[in-house]
Amino acid sequence: DIVLTQSPATLSLSPGERATLSCRASQSVSSYLAWYQQKPGQAPRLLIYDASNRATGIPARFSGSGSGTDFTLTISSLEPEDFAVYYCQQRGNWPGTFGGGTRVEIK
Amino acid sequence: EVQLVESGGGLVQPGGSLRLSCAASGFTFNSYWMSWVRQAPGKGLEWVANIKQDGSDKYYVDSVKGRFTISRDNAKNSLYLQMNTLRAEDTAVYYCARDRWVQWLVLDQWGQGTLVTVSS
C-alpha cells in the first residue's frame, strides 16, 4: 500500500496567517491526491481533489499543488472556522490510503 | 440535498457480527461507486470497502478481507456492510461515503457515521 506522510503533525497559527501543509507519498501517485478537512465530531469534508481542484463550495483561500510524491495544501488566510484536522488521501490505486493528518490549531 | 444516513452500529462482543446500513437520498444512487471508511477513536481514517454502481466490483482493505462484505440494493437506495468475526481493532466510527462521479476513490459526500464498539 502507498504510505502518505503528512507534516507537520500540528501547526499553531493565528487567524489571518497563511497555513502550508505537506503530504509526501511513498511512491508516485501522479496527481491523484485529495485533501479533506475534519472538525471534532464531524465527518470529513472534501476540499481538493486531483491535487489542485477545489470541490464544490470550497472557498478560494484553499489551494492545492504538487504531483508525483510531494503535495501541498495552502490556506492563504486562516479564518476561525479553518482550525481543524486536515488529511491527504491518494487514489492512485486501491486502497485509497490516507495520511496521518495535520492539526491546525489556534496559536 | 444529498443525504447519507448510517445505522446499525453498537456494542458487540469479539467474534460477533453486525450489519451496518446506509440510506442514501438526494442523488441517483445507482450512478455512483460507494464506500465505507472507518476511524478508530482518536485516530486517522482507513478505507474499508468500495463497491461499483451495479455491485459487480468490490474492493476490501486487507485487514477486513474474508470477514466483511459490502453490498448494495439500488432499488432501496441503500448500502450495507456485513461485519463478521469482529475484533477489538474493528472498533471505530464507520462512515458511508459517495465516490465522486468521475473520480473513483474521491469521497465527496459523507454520512455522519455510526459507532461500532467491539468489547467483552
Coordinates of C-alpha atoms in Angstrom, one line a residue:
Chain A
D1 CA 0.0 0.0 0.0
I2 CA 1.1 3.6 -0.6
V3 CA 2.0 5.4 2.5
L4 CA 1.3 9.1 2.9
T5 CA 3.3 11.1 5.4
Q6 CA 1.9 14.5 6.5
S7 CA 3.9 17.3 8.1
P8 CA 3.9 18.9 10.4
A9 CA 1.7 16.9 12.8
T10 CA 0.5 20.2 14.4
L11 CA 0.5 23.7 13.1
S12 CA -0.1 26.6 15.5
L13 CA -1.1 29.7 13.8
S14 CA -3.2 32.8 14.3
P15 CA -6.3 33.9 12.3
G16 CA -5.2 35.7 9.2
E17 CA -1.9 33.8 8.8
R18 CA -1.0 31.6 5.9
A19 CA -1.0 27.8 6.5
T20 CA 1.1 25.4 4.5
L21 CA 0.5 21.7 4.9
S22 CA 2.7 19.0 3.3
C23 CA 1.9 15.4 2.2
R24 CA 4.5 13.1 0.8
A25 CA 3.8 9.7 -0.8
S26 CA 5.9 6.6 -0.6
Q27 CA 5.7 6.3 -4.4
S28 CA 4.3 8.4 -7.2
V29 CA 0.5 8.9 -7.2
S30 CA 0.6 11.2 -10.3
S31 CA -1.9 14.0 -9.5
Y32 CA -4.3 11.6 -7.7
L33 CA -4.3 13.3 -4.4
A34 CA -7.2 14.8 -2.4
W35 CA -7.4 16.8 0.8
Y36 CA -10.1 16.6 3.4
Q37 CA -11.0 18.8 6.5
Q38 CA -12.4 17.3 9.6
K39 CA -13.7 19.1 12.7
P40 CA -14.4 17.4 16.0
G41 CA -17.4 15.2 16.0
Q42 CA -18.0 15.7 12.3
A43 CA -17.4 13.7 9.1
P44 CA -14.6 14.7 6.8
R45 CA -15.3 17.2 4.1
L46 CA -13.7 17.1 0.7
L47 CA -11.6 20.2 -0.1
I48 CA -9.4 19.5 -3.0
Y49 CA -9.2 16.6 -5.5
D50 CA -6.7 15.6 -8.1
A51 CA -4.1 17.8 -6.4
S52 CA -5.4 21.2 -7.3
N53 CA -9.1 21.1 -8.0
R54 CA -11.4 22.7 -5.4
A55 CA -14.5 20.8 -4.6
T56 CA -17.9 22.4 -4.9
G57 CA -18.4 25.2 -2.4
I58 CA -14.9 25.4 -1.1
P59 CA -13.6 28.9 -0.7
A60 CA -10.8 30.2 -2.9
R61 CA -8.4 30.6 0.1
F62 CA -7.9 26.8 -0.1
S63 CA -5.5 25.7 -2.8
G64 CA -3.6 22.6 -3.6
S65 CA -0.4 21.9 -5.6
G66 CA 2.0 19.2 -6.4
S67 CA 2.4 16.0 -8.3
G68 CA 4.2 12.7 -8.1
T69 CA 5.2 12.3 -4.4
D70 CA 5.1 15.8 -3.0
F71 CA 1.9 17.8 -2.4
T72 CA 0.9 21.0 -0.5
L73 CA -2.3 22.4 0.8
T74 CA -2.3 26.1 1.3
I75 CA -4.8 28.2 3.2
S76 CA -4.0 31.7 2.2
S77 CA -5.5 33.5 5.3
L78 CA -6.9 31.4 8.1
E79 CA -10.5 32.0 9.2
P80 CA -11.7 30.9 12.6
E81 CA -13.6 28.0 11.0
D82 CA -10.5 26.6 9.4
F83 CA -9.0 25.3 12.6
A84 CA -9.4 21.6 12.2
V85 CA -7.5 18.4 11.2
Y86 CA -6.6 18.0 7.5
Y87 CA -6.0 14.7 5.8
C88 CA -4.5 13.9 2.4
Q89 CA -5.6 10.8 0.5
Q90 CA -4.3 9.1 -2.6
R91 CA -6.4 7.4 -5.2
G92 CA -3.6 6.1 -7.4
N93 CA -4.5 2.6 -6.6
W94 CA -6.6 0.6 -4.1
P95 CA -6.8 1.0 -1.1
G96 CA -7.1 4.8 -1.2
T97 CA -4.9 5.4 1.7
F98 CA -5.0 8.5 4.0
G99 CA -2.2 10.4 5.7
G100 CA -2.0 10.6 9.4
G101 CA -3.4 14.2 9.5
T102 CA -2.2 17.7 10.3
R103 CA -3.9 19.5 13.1
V104 CA -4.2 23.3 12.6
E105 CA -4.7 24.9 16.0
I106 CA -5.1 28.4 17.2
K107 CA -1.9 30.0 18.5
Chain B
E1 CA -29.8 17.8 -0.9
V2 CA -27.6 14.7 -0.7
Q3 CA -28.0 12.7 2.5
L4 CA -26.3 9.6 3.7
V5 CA -27.6 8.2 7.0
E6 CA -25.9 5.3 8.6
S7 CA -27.4 2.9 11.2
G8 CA -26.7 -0.4 12.8
G9 CA -23.7 0.4 15.0
G10 CA -23.5 -0.6 18.6
L11 CA -21.6 -2.8 21.1
V12 CA -20.7 -6.3 20.1
Q13 CA -18.5 -9.0 21.6
P14 CA -15.3 -10.1 20.0
G15 CA -16.2 -12.8 17.4
G16 CA -19.6 -11.4 16.9
S17 CA -21.4 -9.9 13.9
L18 CA -23.0 -6.6 12.9
R19 CA -24.7 -5.3 9.8
L20 CA -24.4 -1.6 9.0
S21 CA -26.8 0.2 6.7
C22 CA -26.6 3.5 4.9
A23 CA -29.7 5.1 3.5
A24 CA -29.0 7.4 0.5
S25 CA -31.2 10.2 -0.8
G26 CA -30.9 13.3 -2.9
F27 CA -29.0 11.8 -5.8
T28 CA -29.1 9.0 -8.3
F29 CA -27.7 6.2 -6.1
N30 CA -27.2 3.7 -8.8
S31 CA -24.9 6.0 -10.7
Y32 CA -22.2 6.1 -8.0
W33 CA -19.5 3.9 -6.6
M34 CA -19.9 3.9 -2.8
S35 CA -17.5 3.3 0.1
W36 CA -17.2 2.6 3.8
V37 CA -14.4 4.4 5.7
R38 CA -13.7 4.0 9.4
Q39 CA -12.0 6.0 12.1
A40 CA -10.8 4.4 15.3
P41 CA -11.3 6.7 18.4
G42 CA -8.7 9.5 18.2
K43 CA -7.1 8.0 15.1
G44 CA -7.0 8.7 11.4
L45 CA -9.1 7.5 8.5
E46 CA -9.0 4.0 6.9
W47 CA -10.8 2.9 3.8
V48 CA -12.7 -0.3 4.5
A49 CA -14.5 -1.3 1.3
N50 CA -15.7 0.0 -2.0
I51 CA -18.4 -1.1 -4.4
K52 CA -19.3 -0.4 -8.0
Q53 CA -22.6 1.1 -9.2
D54 CA -24.1 -2.3 -10.1
G55 CA -22.3 -4.3 -7.3
S56 CA -20.2 -6.2 -9.8
D57 CA -16.8 -5.0 -8.4
K58 CA -15.9 -4.9 -4.8
Y59 CA -12.7 -3.9 -3.0
Y60 CA -11.6 -4.5 0.6
V61 CA -8.7 -3.4 2.7
D62 CA -6.6 -6.4 3.6
S63 CA -7.4 -6.2 7.3
V64 CA -11.1 -7.0 6.7
K65 CA -10.9 -9.4 3.7
G66 CA -12.8 -12.6 4.4
R67 CA -14.7 -11.0 7.4
F68 CA -16.6 -8.0 5.9
T69 CA -18.9 -7.9 2.9
I70 CA -20.0 -4.8 1.2
S71 CA -23.3 -4.8 -0.7
R72 CA -26.0 -2.5 -2.1
D73 CA -29.6 -2.5 -3.0
N74 CA -30.2 0.1 -5.7
A75 CA -33.9 -0.4 -5.6
K76 CA -33.8 0.7 -1.9
N77 CA -31.0 3.3 -2.3
S78 CA -29.1 1.5 0.4
L79 CA -25.5 0.5 1.1
Y80 CA -24.6 -2.3 3.6
L81 CA -21.6 -3.6 5.4
Q82 CA -21.9 -7.1 6.9
M83 CA -19.2 -7.4 9.5
N84 CA -18.4 -10.9 10.9
T85 CA -15.7 -12.3 13.3
L86 CA -15.3 -8.8 14.8
R87 CA -12.1 -7.9 16.6
A88 CA -11.3 -5.2 19.1
E89 CA -9.3 -3.4 16.5
D90 CA -12.5 -3.0 14.4
T91 CA -13.8 -0.5 17.0
A92 CA -14.4 2.7 15.1
V93 CA -16.8 5.2 13.7
Y94 CA -17.9 3.8 10.3
Y95 CA -18.8 6.3 7.6
C96 CA -20.7 5.7 4.5
A97 CA -19.4 7.9 1.6
R98 CA -20.1 8.5 -2.0
D99 CA -17.3 8.4 -4.6
R100 CA -17.2 11.4 -6.8
W101 CA -18.9 10.6 -10.1
V102 CA -15.9 10.9 -12.4
Q103 CA -13.1 10.4 -9.9
W104 CA -13.1 6.9 -8.3
L105 CA -11.9 7.0 -4.7
V106 CA -12.6 10.7 -4.2
L107 CA -15.2 10.9 -1.5
D108 CA -17.4 14.0 -2.0
Q109 CA -20.3 13.2 0.3
W110 CA -20.2 11.6 3.8
G111 CA -22.7 10.4 6.3
Q112 CA -22.5 11.3 10.0
G113 CA -21.1 7.9 11.0
T114 CA -22.1 5.1 13.2
L115 CA -20.0 3.9 16.1
V116 CA -19.1 0.2 16.4
T117 CA -17.6 -1.0 19.6
V118 CA -16.1 -4.4 19.9
S119 CA -15.6 -5.4 23.5
S120 CA -16.4 -8.1 26.0

